[in-house]
């Protein structure tokens, strides 16, 4: 299961997103230009995040491991203003 390219592009009403288990791919620019998006919780099933899935707004990314966050963010998938938050 995946979130398609541009699925929520320019959706200014989004402030927080919790993506359910089973989603493995987040498409290109899926959450791009969501200027009010402040927190995204990702499932452990996530395997791929396409380029520019998120733009460079400050956003907390809630994930299982810092290592996984670093692997995705090294490839520029979250943007330079993303912050890792440990999933409880």
N, C-alpha and C. Protein backbone atom coordinates (compact mmCIF):
# COMPACT_ATOMS: atom_id res chain seq x y z
N UNK A 1 0.85 -1.18 0.00
CA UNK A 1 0.00 0.00 0.00
C UNK A 1 0.89 1.24 0.00
N UNK A 2 0.45 2.28 -0.66
CA UNK A 2 1.27 3.49 -0.70
C UNK A 2 0.40 4.74 -0.73
N UNK A 3 1.06 5.86 -0.52
CA UNK A 3 0.44 7.17 -0.67
C UNK A 3 0.97 7.72 -1.99
N UNK A 4 0.08 8.02 -2.90
CA UNK A 4 0.47 8.36 -4.26
C UNK A 4 1.16 9.73 -4.37
N UNK A 5 1.80 9.93 -5.49
CA UNK A 5 2.44 11.21 -5.79
C UNK A 5 1.41 12.33 -5.68
N UNK A 6 1.81 13.44 -5.06
CA UNK A 6 0.99 14.66 -4.96
C UNK A 6 -0.34 14.45 -4.22
N UNK A 7 -0.48 13.39 -3.45
CA UNK A 7 -1.76 13.05 -2.82
C UNK A 7 -2.33 14.19 -1.96
N UNK A 8 -1.49 14.86 -1.19
CA UNK A 8 -1.96 15.94 -0.32
C UNK A 8 -1.24 17.26 -0.60
N UNK A 9 -0.65 17.37 -1.76
CA UNK A 9 0.08 18.58 -2.15
C UNK A 9 -0.82 19.81 -1.97
N UNK A 10 -0.30 20.81 -1.32
CA UNK A 10 -0.96 22.10 -1.02
C UNK A 10 -2.20 21.96 -0.14
N UNK A 11 -2.28 20.94 0.67
CA UNK A 11 -3.40 20.77 1.60
C UNK A 11 -3.06 21.53 2.89
N UNK A 12 -3.44 22.78 2.94
CA UNK A 12 -3.08 23.66 4.06
C UNK A 12 -3.79 23.31 5.36
N UNK A 13 -4.84 22.50 5.31
CA UNK A 13 -5.57 22.15 6.52
C UNK A 13 -4.88 21.07 7.35
N UNK A 14 -3.90 20.39 6.77
CA UNK A 14 -3.20 19.34 7.51
C UNK A 14 -2.24 19.94 8.52
N UNK A 15 -2.39 19.55 9.78
CA UNK A 15 -1.45 19.96 10.83
C UNK A 15 -0.69 18.75 11.37
N UNK A 16 -1.36 17.59 11.37
CA UNK A 16 -0.75 16.36 11.85
C UNK A 16 -1.26 15.19 11.03
N UNK A 17 -0.35 14.27 10.72
CA UNK A 17 -0.71 13.09 9.94
C UNK A 17 -0.16 11.86 10.65
N UNK A 18 -1.01 10.85 10.82
CA UNK A 18 -0.59 9.56 11.35
C UNK A 18 -0.83 8.55 10.23
N UNK A 19 0.25 8.00 9.71
CA UNK A 19 0.16 7.05 8.61
C UNK A 19 0.14 5.64 9.21
N UNK A 20 -0.86 4.87 8.83
CA UNK A 20 -1.08 3.56 9.42
C UNK A 20 -0.11 2.50 8.94
N UNK A 21 0.00 1.43 9.74
CA UNK A 21 0.83 0.28 9.38
C UNK A 21 0.34 -0.29 8.05
N UNK A 22 1.25 -0.79 7.29
CA UNK A 22 0.93 -1.35 5.98
C UNK A 22 1.33 -0.44 4.84
N UNK A 23 1.42 0.85 5.11
CA UNK A 23 1.88 1.79 4.08
C UNK A 23 3.39 1.63 3.97
N UNK A 24 3.87 1.38 2.76
CA UNK A 24 5.31 1.17 2.58
C UNK A 24 5.99 2.26 1.75
N UNK A 25 5.21 3.00 0.97
CA UNK A 25 5.79 4.03 0.10
C UNK A 25 5.02 5.33 0.23
N UNK A 26 5.76 6.42 0.33
CA UNK A 26 5.17 7.77 0.28
C UNK A 26 5.67 8.39 -1.02
N UNK A 27 4.74 8.76 -1.87
CA UNK A 27 5.07 9.23 -3.21
C UNK A 27 5.70 10.61 -3.28
N UNK A 28 6.20 10.91 -4.45
CA UNK A 28 6.83 12.20 -4.77
C UNK A 28 5.86 13.35 -4.47
N UNK A 29 6.31 14.29 -3.66
CA UNK A 29 5.55 15.48 -3.29
C UNK A 29 4.18 15.17 -2.66
N UNK A 30 4.08 14.03 -1.99
CA UNK A 30 2.81 13.62 -1.38
C UNK A 30 2.30 14.65 -0.37
N UNK A 31 3.21 15.27 0.38
CA UNK A 31 2.82 16.26 1.39
C UNK A 31 3.52 17.60 1.14
N UNK A 32 3.87 17.85 -0.09
CA UNK A 32 4.59 19.07 -0.45
C UNK A 32 3.64 20.27 -0.38
N UNK A 33 4.17 21.40 0.03
CA UNK A 33 3.41 22.64 0.18
C UNK A 33 2.30 22.57 1.22
N UNK A 34 2.39 21.65 2.15
CA UNK A 34 1.46 21.59 3.28
C UNK A 34 2.04 22.47 4.38
N UNK A 35 1.85 23.77 4.25
CA UNK A 35 2.57 24.74 5.08
C UNK A 35 2.24 24.67 6.56
N UNK A 36 1.12 24.07 6.94
CA UNK A 36 0.76 23.97 8.36
C UNK A 36 1.06 22.61 8.97
N UNK A 37 1.64 21.71 8.19
CA UNK A 37 1.97 20.38 8.68
C UNK A 37 3.13 20.46 9.67
N UNK A 38 2.89 20.03 10.90
CA UNK A 38 3.89 20.15 11.97
C UNK A 38 4.36 18.81 12.52
N UNK A 39 3.57 17.74 12.29
CA UNK A 39 3.93 16.44 12.86
C UNK A 39 3.43 15.31 11.96
N UNK A 40 4.34 14.36 11.69
CA UNK A 40 4.02 13.20 10.87
C UNK A 40 4.50 11.96 11.60
N UNK A 41 3.58 11.02 11.82
CA UNK A 41 3.95 9.75 12.43
C UNK A 41 3.98 8.69 11.34
N UNK A 42 5.15 8.04 11.22
CA UNK A 42 5.34 7.05 10.17
C UNK A 42 5.32 5.65 10.76
N UNK A 43 4.76 4.69 10.02
CA UNK A 43 4.72 3.30 10.51
C UNK A 43 6.06 2.59 10.33
N UNK A 44 6.23 1.51 11.02
CA UNK A 44 7.46 0.72 10.86
C UNK A 44 7.51 0.05 9.49
N UNK A 45 6.37 -0.03 8.80
CA UNK A 45 6.30 -0.66 7.49
C UNK A 45 6.84 0.22 6.36
N UNK A 46 7.19 1.46 6.66
CA UNK A 46 7.64 2.38 5.61
C UNK A 46 8.99 1.92 5.05
N UNK A 47 9.08 1.79 3.74
CA UNK A 47 10.29 1.32 3.09
C UNK A 47 10.91 2.36 2.16
N UNK A 48 10.06 3.22 1.63
CA UNK A 48 10.56 4.19 0.65
C UNK A 48 9.79 5.49 0.78
N UNK A 49 10.55 6.57 0.73
CA UNK A 49 9.97 7.91 0.69
C UNK A 49 10.56 8.59 -0.53
N UNK A 50 9.70 8.96 -1.45
CA UNK A 50 10.17 9.55 -2.70
C UNK A 50 10.68 10.98 -2.48
N UNK A 51 11.44 11.43 -3.44
CA UNK A 51 12.03 12.77 -3.39
C UNK A 51 10.94 13.83 -3.23
N UNK A 52 11.23 14.81 -2.38
CA UNK A 52 10.35 15.95 -2.12
C UNK A 52 8.98 15.55 -1.59
N UNK A 53 8.91 14.42 -0.90
CA UNK A 53 7.63 14.01 -0.30
C UNK A 53 7.14 15.07 0.68
N UNK A 54 8.08 15.69 1.38
CA UNK A 54 7.78 16.77 2.32
C UNK A 54 8.63 17.96 1.89
N UNK A 55 8.12 19.17 2.07
CA UNK A 55 8.98 20.31 1.75
C UNK A 55 9.76 20.71 2.99
N UNK A 56 10.36 21.86 2.99
CA UNK A 56 11.34 22.24 3.99
C UNK A 56 10.76 22.94 5.22
N UNK A 57 9.48 22.80 5.47
CA UNK A 57 8.90 23.39 6.67
C UNK A 57 9.37 22.64 7.92
N UNK A 58 9.40 23.29 9.07
CA UNK A 58 9.72 22.57 10.30
C UNK A 58 8.64 21.53 10.57
N UNK A 59 9.06 20.29 10.71
CA UNK A 59 8.11 19.21 10.96
C UNK A 59 8.76 18.17 11.87
N UNK A 60 8.00 17.67 12.84
CA UNK A 60 8.45 16.57 13.68
C UNK A 60 8.10 15.27 12.97
N UNK A 61 9.09 14.40 12.81
CA UNK A 61 8.88 13.10 12.19
C UNK A 61 8.97 12.05 13.29
N UNK A 62 7.86 11.40 13.56
CA UNK A 62 7.79 10.39 14.61
C UNK A 62 8.01 9.03 13.97
N UNK A 63 9.10 8.36 14.41
CA UNK A 63 9.48 7.06 13.84
C UNK A 63 10.02 6.14 14.92
N UNK A 64 10.18 4.86 14.55
CA UNK A 64 10.69 3.85 15.48
C UNK A 64 12.16 4.08 15.81
N UNK A 65 12.97 4.46 14.84
CA UNK A 65 14.41 4.55 15.11
C UNK A 65 15.04 5.79 14.48
N UNK A 66 16.02 6.30 15.19
CA UNK A 66 16.76 7.46 14.68
C UNK A 66 17.56 7.06 13.45
N UNK A 67 18.02 5.83 13.41
CA UNK A 67 18.79 5.34 12.26
C UNK A 67 17.95 5.38 10.99
N UNK A 68 16.70 4.94 11.08
CA UNK A 68 15.81 4.98 9.92
C UNK A 68 15.55 6.42 9.48
N UNK A 69 15.33 7.31 10.46
CA UNK A 69 15.15 8.74 10.16
C UNK A 69 16.37 9.27 9.41
N UNK A 70 17.57 8.98 9.93
CA UNK A 70 18.79 9.47 9.30
C UNK A 70 18.95 8.94 7.88
N UNK A 71 18.61 7.66 7.68
CA UNK A 71 18.73 7.08 6.34
C UNK A 71 17.83 7.79 5.33
N UNK A 72 16.61 8.06 5.72
CA UNK A 72 15.70 8.78 4.82
C UNK A 72 16.11 10.24 4.67
N UNK A 73 16.50 10.87 5.76
CA UNK A 73 16.80 12.29 5.71
C UNK A 73 18.12 12.58 5.01
N UNK A 74 19.07 11.66 5.06
CA UNK A 74 20.32 11.82 4.32
C UNK A 74 20.02 11.96 2.84
N UNK A 75 19.00 11.27 2.40
CA UNK A 75 18.60 11.35 1.00
C UNK A 75 17.70 12.57 0.74
N UNK A 76 17.52 13.42 1.76
CA UNK A 76 16.75 14.65 1.59
C UNK A 76 15.26 14.47 1.53
N UNK A 77 14.75 13.41 2.13
CA UNK A 77 13.33 13.11 2.01
C UNK A 77 12.44 13.94 2.94
N UNK A 78 12.98 14.40 4.07
CA UNK A 78 12.18 15.19 5.01
C UNK A 78 12.46 16.68 4.94
N UNK A 79 13.61 17.06 4.46
CA UNK A 79 14.01 18.46 4.42
C UNK A 79 14.90 18.81 5.59
N UNK A 80 15.56 19.92 5.48
CA UNK A 80 16.56 20.31 6.48
C UNK A 80 15.98 20.75 7.81
N UNK A 81 14.69 21.03 7.86
CA UNK A 81 14.07 21.49 9.11
C UNK A 81 13.30 20.41 9.84
N UNK A 82 13.48 19.16 9.45
CA UNK A 82 12.78 18.05 10.11
C UNK A 82 13.51 17.65 11.39
N UNK A 83 12.73 17.22 12.37
CA UNK A 83 13.25 16.79 13.65
C UNK A 83 12.76 15.39 13.96
N UNK A 84 13.67 14.52 14.41
CA UNK A 84 13.29 13.17 14.79
C UNK A 84 12.62 13.17 16.16
N UNK A 85 11.52 12.40 16.28
CA UNK A 85 10.85 12.17 17.56
C UNK A 85 10.68 10.66 17.69
N UNK A 86 11.14 10.12 18.82
CA UNK A 86 11.04 8.68 19.07
C UNK A 86 9.59 8.25 19.25
N UNK A 87 9.18 7.24 18.52
CA UNK A 87 7.83 6.69 18.62
C UNK A 87 7.71 5.95 19.95
N UNK A 88 6.62 6.18 20.64
CA UNK A 88 6.41 5.52 21.93
C UNK A 88 5.85 4.14 21.77
